[in-house]
């Protein structure tokens, strides 16, 4: 179903009566139900799967604040990014954050390996990463602290994702 109101061309799902797409007269397009999330606030010292307990937005509620998983609602290509602040453990150790699909980490999704061979350790280190992953419906993505330093925790980090196509 289509309507044209206030300069917008709107496409609606008649089963849910929700807009699926809106196009303004200037050509810009909005997909109001496009799966997307930004999660933040993690526990200090986290290793293994990093679970963020709050979301800035979570369109479709596909990110779980209880287990740190984003579950793909449909098959497609998804963009994921993270920024994590780590508390260095010991000089000579390493820090690493990896993406995981269905519980399995892989450097093929991106790798953020950092060796801590510095003349002196700074207070904290920020690791960042991004990737595009093709997922099937119901696949899930997490990020994993696979290094030897714990997360700094609190609001110093985030995990984001969205459906591209």
PDB file of C-alpha atoms in Angstrom, residues 110-165:
ATOM      1  CA  UNK A 110      38.651  -8.919  11.454  1.00  0.00           C
ATOM      2  CA  UNK A 111      41.397  -8.890  14.067  1.00  0.00           C
ATOM      3  CA  UNK A 112      42.596  -6.256  16.525  1.00  0.00           C
ATOM      4  CA  UNK A 113      45.699  -7.976  17.952  1.00  0.00           C
ATOM      5  CA  UNK A 114      48.026  -5.629  19.890  1.00  0.00           C
ATOM      6  CA  UNK A 115      51.313  -6.694  21.500  1.00  0.00           C
ATOM      7  CA  UNK A 116      52.094  -4.918  24.781  1.00  0.00           C
ATOM      8  CA  UNK A 117      55.839  -4.541  24.331  1.00  0.00           C
ATOM      9  CA  UNK A 118      56.151  -0.910  25.365  1.00  0.00           C
ATOM     10  CA  UNK A 119      58.842   0.777  27.432  1.00  0.00           C
ATOM     11  CA  UNK A 120      56.018   1.772  29.797  1.00  0.00           C
ATOM     12  CA  UNK A 121      52.334   0.912  29.887  1.00  0.00           C
ATOM     13  CA  UNK A 122      49.808   3.683  29.508  1.00  0.00           C
ATOM     14  CA  UNK A 123      46.709   3.588  31.665  1.00  0.00           C
ATOM     15  CA  UNK A 124      44.293   2.192  29.072  1.00  0.00           C
ATOM     16  CA  UNK A 125      44.217   1.084  25.435  1.00  0.00           C
ATOM     17  CA  UNK A 126      41.379   1.506  22.949  1.00  0.00           C
ATOM     18  CA  UNK A 127      40.864  -1.206  20.363  1.00  0.00           C
ATOM     19  CA  UNK A 128      38.516  -0.693  17.435  1.00  0.00           C
ATOM     20  CA  UNK A 129      37.287  -2.862  14.613  1.00  0.00           C
ATOM     21  CA  UNK A 130      34.695  -3.114  11.888  1.00  0.00           C
ATOM     22  CA  UNK A 131      33.563  -5.798   9.486  1.00  0.00           C
ATOM     23  CA  UNK A 132      30.832  -6.742   7.048  1.00  0.00           C
ATOM     24  CA  UNK A 133      29.528 -10.285   7.572  1.00  0.00           C
ATOM     25  CA  UNK A 134      27.015 -12.237   5.488  1.00  0.00           C
ATOM     26  CA  UNK A 135      24.547 -13.882   7.859  1.00  0.00           C
ATOM     27  CA  UNK A 136      21.623 -16.245   7.528  1.00  0.00           C
ATOM     28  CA  UNK A 137      18.405 -15.564   9.427  1.00  0.00           C
ATOM     29  CA  UNK A 138      18.887 -16.491  13.129  1.00  0.00           C
ATOM     30  CA  UNK A 139      22.724 -16.418  12.993  1.00  0.00           C
ATOM     31  CA  UNK A 140      24.105 -14.382  15.876  1.00  0.00           C
ATOM     32  CA  UNK A 141      27.148 -12.141  16.279  1.00  0.00           C
ATOM     33  CA  UNK A 142      29.057 -11.266  19.449  1.00  0.00           C
ATOM     34  CA  UNK A 143      32.430  -9.760  20.211  1.00  0.00           C
ATOM     35  CA  UNK A 144      34.973 -11.613  22.303  1.00  0.00           C
ATOM     36  CA  UNK A 145      37.860 -10.422  24.446  1.00  0.00           C
ATOM     37  CA  UNK A 146      40.414 -13.042  23.420  1.00  0.00           C
ATOM     38  CA  UNK A 147      43.463 -11.275  24.842  1.00  0.00           C
ATOM     39  CA  UNK A 148      45.186 -11.054  28.223  1.00  0.00           C
ATOM     40  CA  UNK A 149      43.813  -7.684  29.423  1.00  0.00           C
ATOM     41  CA  UNK A 150      40.357  -7.190  30.873  1.00  0.00           C
ATOM     42  CA  UNK A 151      37.942  -4.550  29.668  1.00  0.00           C
ATOM     43  CA  UNK A 152      37.962  -1.230  31.459  1.00  0.00           C
ATOM     44  CA  UNK A 153      34.184  -1.415  31.631  1.00  0.00           C
ATOM     45  CA  UNK A 154      31.556   1.189  32.295  1.00  0.00           C
ATOM     46  CA  UNK A 155      30.594   3.481  29.390  1.00  0.00           C
ATOM     47  CA  UNK A 156      34.005   3.276  27.684  1.00  0.00           C
ATOM     48  CA  UNK A 157      33.116   1.177  24.677  1.00  0.00           C
ATOM     49  CA  UNK A 158      30.344   0.194  22.337  1.00  0.00           C
ATOM     50  CA  UNK A 159      29.212  -2.443  19.888  1.00  0.00           C
ATOM     51  CA  UNK A 160      27.103  -1.432  16.882  1.00  0.00           C
ATOM     52  CA  UNK A 161      25.504  -3.154  13.913  1.00  0.00           C
ATOM     53  CA  UNK A 162      23.052  -2.695  11.087  1.00  0.00           C
ATOM     54  CA  UNK A 163      21.637  -4.510   8.101  1.00  0.00           C
ATOM     55  CA  UNK A 164      23.164  -3.218   4.856  1.00  0.00           C
ATOM     56  CA  UNK A 165      21.358  -5.340   2.279  1.00  0.00           C
TER      57      UNK A 165
END
